[in-house]
Tab-separated table of C-alpha atoms in Angstrom:
chain	number	residue	atom	x	y	z
A	609	MET	CA	163.521	101.634	95.473
A	610	PRO	CA	160.089	101.357	97.185
A	611	ILE	CA	156.906	102.400	95.406
A	612	PRO	CA	155.447	105.681	96.740
A	613	LYS	CA	152.376	105.181	98.889
A	614	HIS	CA	150.129	107.330	96.691
A	615	LEU	CA	150.833	105.034	93.707
A	616	THR	CA	150.054	101.718	95.394
A	617	PRO	CA	146.630	100.284	94.533
A	618	VAL	CA	144.017	100.300	97.265
A	619	PRO	CA	141.969	97.105	97.575
A	620	ARG	CA	138.393	97.555	96.335
A	621	ALA	CA	136.751	96.104	99.443
A	622	SER	CA	138.241	98.717	101.732
A	623	ARG	CA	137.259	101.564	99.427
A	624	GLN	CA	133.632	100.537	99.078
A	625	SER	CA	132.805	99.121	102.466
A	626	GLY	CA	129.478	100.431	103.707
A	627	GLN	CA	128.285	101.761	100.354
A	628	ILE	CA	125.786	98.981	99.730
A	629	MET	CA	124.185	99.469	103.150
A	630	THR	CA	123.662	103.158	102.418
A	631	GLU	CA	122.102	102.387	99.038
A	632	TYR	CA	119.889	99.703	100.576
A	633	VAL	CA	118.606	102.036	103.304
A	634	ILE	CA	117.844	104.802	100.790
A	635	VAL	CA	116.016	102.495	98.367
A	636	ALA	CA	114.085	100.746	101.157
A	637	GLY	CA	113.062	104.116	102.613
A	638	VAL	CA	111.826	105.416	99.275
A	639	LEU	CA	109.879	102.215	98.587
A	640	ALA	CA	108.299	102.299	102.038
A	641	ALA	CA	107.297	105.935	101.571
A	642	VAL	CA	105.714	105.181	98.197
A	643	PHE	CA	103.994	102.033	99.456
A	644	PHE	CA	102.466	103.528	102.599
A	645	ALA	CA	101.923	107.202	101.647
A	646	PRO	CA	98.386	108.176	100.616
A	647	MET	CA	97.949	108.450	96.864
A	648	PRO	CA	96.545	111.724	95.556
A	649	GLY	CA	92.891	111.449	94.600
A	650	ALA	CA	92.435	108.016	96.184
A	651	ASP	CA	92.909	108.951	99.859
A	652	LYS	CA	94.341	105.457	100.300
A	653	SER	CA	97.862	104.158	100.245
A	654	LEU	CA	99.105	101.685	97.674
A	655	PHE	CA	99.166	99.098	100.461
A	656	GLN	CA	95.476	99.664	101.262
A	657	LEU	CA	94.540	99.479	97.570
A	658	LEU	CA	96.397	96.175	97.300
A	659	ILE	CA	94.627	94.781	100.376
A	660	ASP	CA	91.246	95.883	98.976
A	661	ALA	CA	92.018	94.148	95.662
A	662	PHE	CA	92.903	90.915	97.478
A	663	ARG	CA	89.688	91.110	99.489
A	664	ALA	CA	87.576	91.620	96.366
A	665	ALA	CA	89.324	88.751	94.583
A	666	TRP	CA	88.852	86.448	97.559
A	667	ALA	CA	85.172	87.398	97.870
A	668	SER	CA	84.494	86.537	94.237
A	669	TYR	CA	86.572	83.343	94.481
A	670	SER	CA	84.817	82.132	97.622
A	671	TYR	CA	81.423	82.903	96.056
A	672	THR	CA	82.364	80.938	92.950
A	673	ILE	CA	83.493	77.849	94.851
A	674	SER	CA	80.340	77.903	96.983
A	675	LEU	CA	78.060	77.473	93.950
A	676	PRO	CA	76.666	73.982	93.418
A	677	TRP	CA	77.785	71.981	90.428
């Protein structure tokens, strides 16, 4: 007697195909929105604040290495 079709197990790969791409797109979109959206009170995005911090660090580093021994 054959097993009824509704009782046979379905392979996991066919049930979940495409789910990870959807999750990846959602998470990447949210991160991009947070990273590039202006922060309240700062009028700059998180990206711009990070760039400004790197510039300030580089300016102080280059000043320090230019000093004579």
